[in-house]
Coordinates of C-alpha atoms and ligand atoms in Angstrom, one line a residue:
X1 CA 0.0 0.0 0.0
X2 CA 1.2 3.5 -0.9
X3 CA 1.1 5.3 2.4
X4 CA 0.7 8.5 0.5
X5 CA 3.7 10.5 1.7
X6 CA 5.0 11.2 -1.8
X7 CA 4.6 14.9 -1.8
X8 CA 4.8 15.4 1.9
X9 CA 7.5 13.6 3.7
X10 CA 9.1 11.8 0.8
X11 CA 9.4 8.5 2.6
X12 CA 6.9 6.6 0.6
X13 CA 9.6 4.4 -0.8
X14 CA 10.1 3.0 2.6
X15 CA 6.6 1.5 2.4
X16 CA 6.2 -1.3 4.9
X17 CA 2.9 -2.1 3.5
X18 CA 3.9 -3.1 0.0
X19 CA 0.8 -4.2 -1.9
X20 CA -1.9 -4.4 0.8
X21 CA -4.3 -1.6 -0.3
X22 CA -6.8 -2.0 2.5
X23 CA -7.3 1.4 4.1
X24 CA -10.0 3.7 2.8
X25 CA -8.7 7.2 2.4
X26 CA -10.1 9.6 5.0
X27 CA -9.1 11.9 7.7
X28 CA -9.0 10.8 11.3
X29 CA -9.3 13.5 13.9
X30 CA -8.8 13.8 17.6
X31 CA -12.1 14.9 19.1
X32 CA -14.6 13.9 16.4
X33 CA -18.0 14.3 18.0
X34 CA -20.0 11.3 19.3
X35 CA -23.6 11.5 18.2
X36 CA -26.4 9.6 19.8
X37 CA -29.7 8.4 18.3
X38 CA -30.6 11.2 16.0
X39 CA -34.3 10.3 15.8
X40 CA -34.5 11.0 19.6
X41 CA -32.8 14.3 19.1
X42 CA -35.2 15.3 16.3
X43 CA -38.2 14.4 18.4
X44 CA -36.9 16.6 21.2
X45 CA -36.3 19.4 18.9
X46 CA -39.7 19.1 17.3
X47 CA -41.4 19.2 20.7
X48 CA -39.2 22.2 21.6
X49 CA -40.3 24.1 18.5
X50 CA -44.0 23.3 19.3
X51 CA -43.5 24.7 22.8
X52 CA -41.7 27.8 21.4
X53 CA -39.5 27.7 24.5
X54 CA -36.0 27.9 23.2
X55 CA -34.0 29.1 26.1
X56 CA -34.2 30.6 29.6
X57 CA -34.3 27.6 31.9
X58 CA -36.6 25.6 29.7
X59 CA -37.9 22.1 30.4
X60 CA -35.1 20.3 28.6
X61 CA -32.4 22.2 30.5
X62 CA -34.3 21.3 33.8
X63 CA -34.6 17.7 32.8
X64 CA -30.9 17.4 31.9
X65 CA -29.8 19.1 35.1
X66 CA -31.8 16.6 37.1
X67 CA -30.5 13.6 35.1
X68 CA -26.8 14.8 35.4
X69 CA -27.1 15.5 39.1
X70 CA -28.5 12.0 39.5
X71 CA -25.8 10.4 37.3
X72 CA -23.0 12.1 39.2
X73 CA -24.6 11.7 42.6
X74 CA -24.3 15.4 43.3
X75 CA -26.9 17.8 44.8
X76 CA -26.9 20.5 42.2
X77 CA -26.1 20.6 38.5
X78 CA -26.3 24.0 36.8
X79 CA -26.0 23.9 33.0
X80 CA -24.0 26.7 31.4
X81 CA -23.4 27.8 27.8
X82 CA -19.9 26.4 27.9
X83 CA -17.2 25.4 30.4
X84 CA -15.1 28.5 30.1
X85 CA -18.0 30.8 31.1
X86 CA -18.9 28.1 33.7
X87 CA -15.4 28.4 35.2
X88 CA -15.7 32.2 35.2
X89 CA -19.0 32.1 37.0
X90 CA -17.7 29.5 39.5
X91 CA -14.7 31.7 40.2
X92 CA -16.9 34.7 40.8
X93 CA -19.4 32.8 42.9
X94 CA -16.6 31.5 45.1
X95 CA -15.3 35.1 45.4
X96 CA -11.8 34.1 44.2
X97 CA -9.5 37.1 43.7
X98 CA -5.8 37.8 43.9
X99 CA -4.0 34.7 42.9
X100 CA -5.2 31.2 42.2
X101 CA -2.9 28.2 41.8
X102 CA -3.5 26.2 38.6
X103 CA -1.5 23.7 36.6
X104 CA 0.1 25.0 33.4
X105 CA -0.4 21.6 31.8
X106 CA -4.0 22.1 30.9
X107 CA -6.2 23.6 28.1
X108 CA -5.7 27.4 28.0
X109 CA -9.3 28.1 29.2
X110 CA -8.4 27.0 32.7
X111 CA -5.9 29.9 32.9
X112 CA -7.9 32.4 30.8
X113 CA -11.0 32.0 33.0
X114 CA -9.0 33.2 36.0
X115 CA -7.2 36.0 34.1
X116 CA -10.5 37.2 32.5
X117 CA -11.8 37.7 36.0
X118 CA -8.8 39.8 37.0
X119 CA -7.2 36.9 38.9
X120 CA -3.5 36.0 38.5
X121 CA -3.0 32.3 37.6
X122 CA 0.0 31.0 39.5
X123 CA 1.2 28.0 37.6
X124 CA 2.1 24.8 39.5
X125 CA 4.0 21.9 38.1
X126 CA 2.4 18.5 37.6
X127 CA 3.1 14.9 38.7
X128 CA 4.6 13.2 35.7
X129 CA 2.9 9.9 36.6
X130 CA -0.6 11.3 36.6
X131 CA -0.2 14.6 34.6
X132 CA -2.2 16.3 37.4
X133 CA -1.3 19.1 39.7
X134 CA 1.3 18.0 42.2
X135 CA 0.1 18.7 45.7
X136 CA 3.7 18.7 47.0
X137 CA 4.5 21.7 44.9
X138 CA 1.6 23.9 45.9
X139 CA 2.6 25.2 49.4
X140 CA 5.6 27.0 48.1
X141 CA 3.4 28.9 45.7
X142 CA 1.0 30.2 48.4
X143 CA 1.2 33.9 49.2
X144 CA -1.0 36.3 51.2
X145 CA -2.9 37.0 47.9
X146 CA -3.7 33.3 47.2
X147 CA -7.4 32.6 47.5
X148 CA -7.9 29.3 45.8
X149 CA -6.7 26.2 43.9
X150 CA -8.0 25.2 40.5
X151 CA -7.2 21.5 40.0
X152 CA -7.7 19.9 36.5
X153 CA -8.6 16.3 36.2
X154 CA -6.4 15.7 33.1
X155 CA -7.6 13.0 30.7
X156 CA -10.5 12.2 33.1
X157 CA -8.1 11.0 35.8
X158 CA -9.0 12.5 39.1
X159 CA -6.5 14.9 40.9
X160 CA -5.2 13.9 44.2
X161 CA -8.4 15.3 45.8
X162 CA -7.6 14.2 49.4
X163 CA -4.3 16.1 49.5
X164 CA -5.7 19.1 47.7
X165 CA -8.5 19.2 50.3
X166 CA -6.0 19.1 53.1
X167 CA -4.0 22.0 51.7
X168 CA -7.1 24.0 51.0
X169 CA -8.3 23.6 54.5
X170 CA -4.9 24.3 56.1
X171 CA -4.6 27.6 54.2
X172 CA -8.3 28.5 54.0
X173 CA -8.4 28.3 50.3
X174 CA -11.3 27.6 48.0
X175 CA -10.9 24.4 45.9
X176 CA -12.4 24.3 42.4
X177 CA -12.0 21.6 39.8
X178 CA -11.9 21.9 36.1
X179 CA -13.5 18.6 35.3
X180 CA -13.8 19.3 31.6
X181 CA -12.3 15.9 30.8
X182 CA -13.8 13.9 33.7
X183 CA -17.5 13.3 33.0
X184 CA -18.2 9.7 34.1
X185 CA -14.9 9.3 35.9
X186 CA -14.5 8.4 39.5
X187 CA -12.2 9.3 42.5
X188 CA -12.1 6.6 45.2
X189 CA -15.1 5.0 43.5
X190 CA -17.2 8.2 43.7
X191 CA -18.2 10.0 40.6
X192 CA -16.3 13.3 40.0
X193 CA -18.7 16.2 40.4
X194 CA -19.1 16.5 44.1
X195 CA -15.5 17.2 45.1
X196 CA -14.1 20.5 46.3
X197 CA -16.4 23.6 46.5
X198 CA -17.5 23.0 42.9
X199 CA -16.6 21.2 39.7
X200 CA -16.9 22.4 36.1
X201 CA -17.6 20.1 33.2
X202 CA -17.3 20.8 29.4
X203 CA -19.9 19.4 27.0
X204 CA -18.2 20.9 24.0
X205 CA -18.6 19.1 20.7
X206 CA -15.0 17.7 20.9
X207 CA -15.6 16.1 24.4
X208 CA -17.0 12.6 24.4
X209 CA -20.3 13.7 25.8
X210 CA -21.6 16.8 24.1
X211 CA -24.3 19.4 23.9
X212 CA -22.8 21.0 20.8
X213 CA -21.5 23.8 23.1
X214 CA -22.1 23.5 26.8
X215 CA -20.9 23.0 30.3
X216 CA -22.0 22.6 33.9
X217 CA -21.1 23.5 37.4
X218 CA -21.8 20.9 40.0
X219 CA -21.8 21.4 43.7
X220 CA -23.3 20.1 47.0
X221 CA -23.5 23.6 48.4
X222 CA -27.1 25.0 48.3
X223 CA -26.1 28.6 48.8
X224 CA -23.4 28.4 46.0
X225 CA -25.9 26.8 43.6
X226 CA -28.4 29.5 44.2
X227 CA -25.9 32.2 43.6
X228 CA -24.6 30.6 40.4
X229 CA -28.2 30.1 39.2
X230 CA -28.7 33.9 39.5
X231 CA -25.3 34.8 38.1
X232 CA -25.8 32.8 34.9
X233 CA -29.0 34.8 34.3
X234 CA -27.9 38.4 34.6
X235 CA -28.3 38.3 38.3
X236 CA -32.1 38.1 38.1
X237 CA -34.0 36.9 41.1
X238 CA -37.5 37.6 39.7
X239 CA -39.1 39.2 36.7
X240 CA -37.9 42.7 37.3
X241 CA -35.5 42.2 40.2
X242 CA -31.8 42.0 39.8
X243 CA -29.9 41.3 43.0
X244 CA -26.3 40.8 41.9
X245 CA -23.9 41.2 39.1
X246 CA -24.5 38.6 36.5
X247 CA -23.8 37.5 33.0
X248 CA -25.5 35.4 30.3
X249 CA -24.3 31.9 30.9
X250 CA -27.6 30.1 30.0
X251 CA -27.7 26.8 28.0
X252 CA -30.2 26.8 25.2
X253 CA -32.9 24.1 24.8
X254 CA -31.4 22.7 21.6
X255 CA -28.2 22.1 23.5
X256 CA -30.0 20.4 26.3
X257 CA -31.9 18.2 23.7
X258 CA -28.5 17.1 22.4
X259 CA -27.3 16.5 26.0
X260 CA -30.3 14.3 26.9
X261 CA -29.8 12.4 23.7
X262 CA -26.0 12.0 24.4
X263 CA -26.8 10.9 27.9
X264 CA -28.9 8.0 26.6
X265 CA -25.9 6.7 24.7
X266 CA -23.2 7.4 27.3
X267 CA -22.6 3.8 28.2
X268 CA -22.1 3.1 24.5
X269 CA -19.7 6.0 24.1
X270 CA -17.6 4.9 27.1
X271 CA -17.6 1.3 26.0
X272 CA -16.5 2.2 22.5
X273 CA -13.7 4.4 24.0
X274 CA -12.6 1.6 26.3
X275 CA -12.6 -0.8 23.4
X276 CA -10.5 1.6 21.3
X277 CA -8.1 2.2 24.1
X278 CA -7.6 -1.6 24.5
X279 CA -7.0 -2.0 20.8
X280 CA -4.5 0.8 20.9
X281 CA -2.8 -0.8 23.9
X282 CA -2.4 -4.1 22.1
X283 CA -1.5 -2.7 18.7
X284 CA 1.1 -0.3 20.1
X285 CA 2.7 -2.9 22.3
X286 CA 6.5 -3.3 21.9
X287 CA 7.1 -0.1 19.9
X288 CA 10.2 1.3 21.5
X289 CA 9.7 4.7 23.1
X290 CA 6.0 4.8 22.5
X291 CA 3.9 4.4 25.7
X292 CA 0.2 4.6 26.1
X293 CA -0.7 6.1 29.5
X294 CA -2.6 3.8 31.8
X295 CA -5.4 4.6 34.2
X296 CA -6.1 3.2 37.6
X297 CA -7.8 -0.1 37.3
X298 CA -9.9 0.5 40.4
X299 CA -11.4 3.8 39.1
X300 CA -13.8 4.5 36.2
X301 CA -12.5 6.6 33.4
X302 CA -14.3 7.7 30.2
X303 CA -11.3 6.8 28.1
X304 CA -12.0 9.8 25.8
X305 CA -8.3 10.5 25.4
X306 CA -5.7 8.1 24.0
X307 CA -2.6 9.7 25.4
X308 CA 0.8 8.7 24.2
X309 CA 4.2 9.6 25.7
X310 CA 7.0 9.5 23.2
X311 CA 10.5 9.0 24.7
X312 CA 12.6 10.5 21.9
X313 CA 15.7 8.6 22.8
X314 CA 14.1 5.2 22.8
X315 CA 12.0 5.9 19.8
X316 CA 14.8 7.4 17.8
X317 CA 12.5 10.1 16.6
X318 CA 10.8 13.1 18.2
X319 CA 7.1 13.4 19.2
X320 CA 6.9 16.3 16.7
X321 CA 8.2 14.4 13.8
X322 CA 5.8 11.5 14.5
X323 CA 2.9 14.0 14.7
X324 CA 4.0 15.7 11.4
X325 CA 4.2 12.4 9.5
X326 CA 0.8 11.3 10.9
X327 CA -0.7 14.6 9.7
X328 CA 0.8 14.1 6.3
X329 CA -1.2 10.8 6.4
X330 CA -4.4 12.5 7.3
X331 CA -4.2 11.3 10.9
X332 CA -4.7 14.5 12.9
X333 CA -2.9 13.5 16.1
X334 CA -2.6 16.4 18.5
X335 CA 0.1 17.7 20.8
X336 CA -2.2 18.4 23.8
X337 CA -1.2 20.1 26.0
X338 CA 1.4 22.0 24.0
X339 CA 3.2 24.3 24.7
X340 CA 1.7 24.7 28.2
X341 CA -0.3 27.8 29.3
X342 CA 2.8 29.5 30.7
X343 CA 4.3 29.6 27.1
X344 CA 1.1 31.2 25.7
X345 CA 0.1 34.8 25.9
X346 CA -0.5 36.8 28.0
X347 CA 1.2 34.5 30.5
X348 CA 4.4 34.1 28.5
X349 CA 5.0 37.8 28.7
X350 CA 3.7 38.2 32.2
X351 CA 5.7 35.4 33.7
X352 CA 8.8 34.9 31.6
X353 CA 10.5 32.8 34.2
X354 CA 7.5 30.5 35.0
X355 CA 9.1 27.6 33.2
X356 CA 11.9 27.4 35.7
X357 CA 9.4 26.1 38.2
X358 CA 7.7 23.8 35.7
X359 CA 10.2 21.2 35.0
X360 CA 7.8 18.2 34.6
X361 CA 5.4 20.3 32.6
X362 CA 8.1 21.3 30.2
X363 CA 9.1 17.7 29.7
X364 CA 5.5 16.5 29.2
X365 CA 4.7 19.2 26.7
X366 CA 7.5 17.8 24.6
X367 CA 6.5 14.2 24.7
X368 CA 2.7 13.9 24.9
X369 CA 0.4 13.4 22.0
X370 CA -3.3 12.4 21.5
X371 CA -4.5 9.8 19.0
X372 CA -7.9 9.7 17.5
X373 CA -10.7 7.8 19.2
X374 CA -14.5 7.9 19.7
X375 CA -17.4 6.3 17.9
X376 CA -16.2 7.6 14.6
X377 CA -13.4 5.1 14.6
X378 CA -13.1 1.4 14.4
X379 CA -10.5 -1.3 14.8
X380 CA -9.2 -1.1 11.2
X381 CA -8.5 2.6 11.6
X382 CA -6.7 2.1 14.9
X383 CA -4.7 -0.8 13.4
X384 CA -3.7 1.5 10.6
X385 CA -2.6 4.3 12.9
X386 CA -0.6 1.9 15.0
X387 CA 1.0 0.2 12.0
X388 CA 2.1 3.6 10.8
X389 CA 3.6 4.6 14.1
X390 CA 5.4 1.3 14.3
X391 CA 6.7 1.9 10.8
X392 CA 7.9 5.4 11.6
X393 CA 9.7 4.3 14.7
X394 CA 11.2 1.3 13.0
X395 CA 12.5 3.4 10.2
X396 CA 13.4 6.4 12.3
X397 CA 17.0 6.7 11.1
X398 CA 16.1 6.7 7.5
X399 CA 13.2 9.1 8.1
X400 CA 15.4 11.5 10.1
X401 CA 17.9 11.5 7.3
X402 CA 15.3 12.3 4.7
X403 CA 13.6 14.9 6.8
X404 CA 17.0 16.6 7.5
X405 CA 17.9 16.7 3.9
X406 CA 14.7 18.4 2.8
Ligands
LIG501 C1 -12.5 21.8 26.8 C2 -11.9 22.3 28.0 C3 -12.3 23.5 28.6 C4 -13.2 24.5 27.9 O1 -14.4 24.0 27.6 P1 -15.4 24.8 26.7 O2 -16.8 24.1 27.0 O3 -15.0 24.6 25.3 O4 -15.4 26.2 27.1 C5 -11.7 23.9 29.8 N1 -10.8 23.1 30.4 C6 -10.3 22.0 29.8 C7 -9.3 21.2 30.6 C8 -10.8 21.6 28.6 O5 -10.4 20.5 28.0

C-alpha cells in the first residue's frame, strides 16, 4: 500500500505495506463528535419548537440538570453555555481574587477563566505519573494573595483530591476543579462532580459527551448553587428584580436536547472508547519509546483520550516528527497540551520565568500526544494508525535522514 507520503515527507519508498491496499482514504481527527440516536434528538427538537420555549431555563435544561445530578450523585447541576464561562461564573461565585494556583499543563481556558476575572493564575507543576497538579509543589506557591486552587482532572483521571482538600483547609483556600475531561470518571469510587467547592464540566462538541457547546457547574453547596443560578441569568431573582452582578451563561434548549440524547448513549460512548483504548494498547505494544498512559484499574475513566508519551531517545524520533508524519497521512494526532499555558500569551510575557518552576510540565509538553478515538473510529483505523507509528519508529534513522535533507 502506498502510504501517501509522496509529496509530503518523501518517505513513501520506505513503504512497509507493499501491496496491501486496504485502508480507505479519510481523515482521522482527535475529538470527532460522538452522536447519539438522531431520531430521539429530532423528536426533542420538534417538541421544543412546538412549545416555542428555546432558552431561559426551559424544560429540557431542567430535565438534563436533574439527570446529570443523579448520574453524578451530586446535589446540584447548573447547566451553562460552555465550560469557560462556567469556570468564570464559579470563580466569581466562590469570590476568588488575587492569585489562584492552577497547573500549566491544561487547556488554556483554565488559565484564561482566571485572568479574564482579573485573577493572576499561578502555575504549578504536575506529577509526571498522573499529569495532574502536584500537591507537594503547591505550598511554596501560596502567598497572602492566594485565594484558591483550581485543579484539573487531566484525561479524566482525578486529581489527588484528598491532599488538595487538606492543603485548601490548612490555608483556608477555595478548591475548584476543572472537570472538563472527567464526566463519568471516579475518584475513590465516587463520581467526579461533588469534590471541592464546585466542579466544572465541558460538553463541547469535541468532548466525548456533548451538547454542541455547553458545560455545567456541579456542587453540593445549596447557597453556592443559588448564587450561580442567578449569576448565569444576569443576576435576576424575579421578573424585574436583579440582586447581583451577572452574565449570560444560560444553556439553550437545543443544546439540552443534544445532552439528553447523548446521555442516553453514554454507556455506548464509554464502552467504545474503552474498546478503542484496549485496541491501541495491544497494537502499540512493543514499539520502543511509545507508551500509552494507563489509568487506575480500580477507578472509572471515560477513556476519551488516547494519550501517548514519546520517549525520543528510545523511539529514535521526536514526538513532533511523528505528529508531522501522521498529519501528512491525514491522521490528525494532536500535541495536547502544548506548549503549556505558561508559554502562551499573556502568560508568557507576564511570567517569563515561570518555566523554571515547571520542570515536569516542560518535559511532558515535549512528549505527549493524543491519538484519534471515539465512535467515529473502528478497529481497522486504529490498526492503521498503530501500524504507521510502528513503521515510523522502525525506520526512524532513514526518516530522520530524509527529513533533515529536505
Ligand atoms: C475543553 C476544555 C475547557 C473549555 O471547555 P469549553 O466548553 O470549550 O469552554 C476547559 N478546560 C479544559 C481542561 C478543557 O479540556
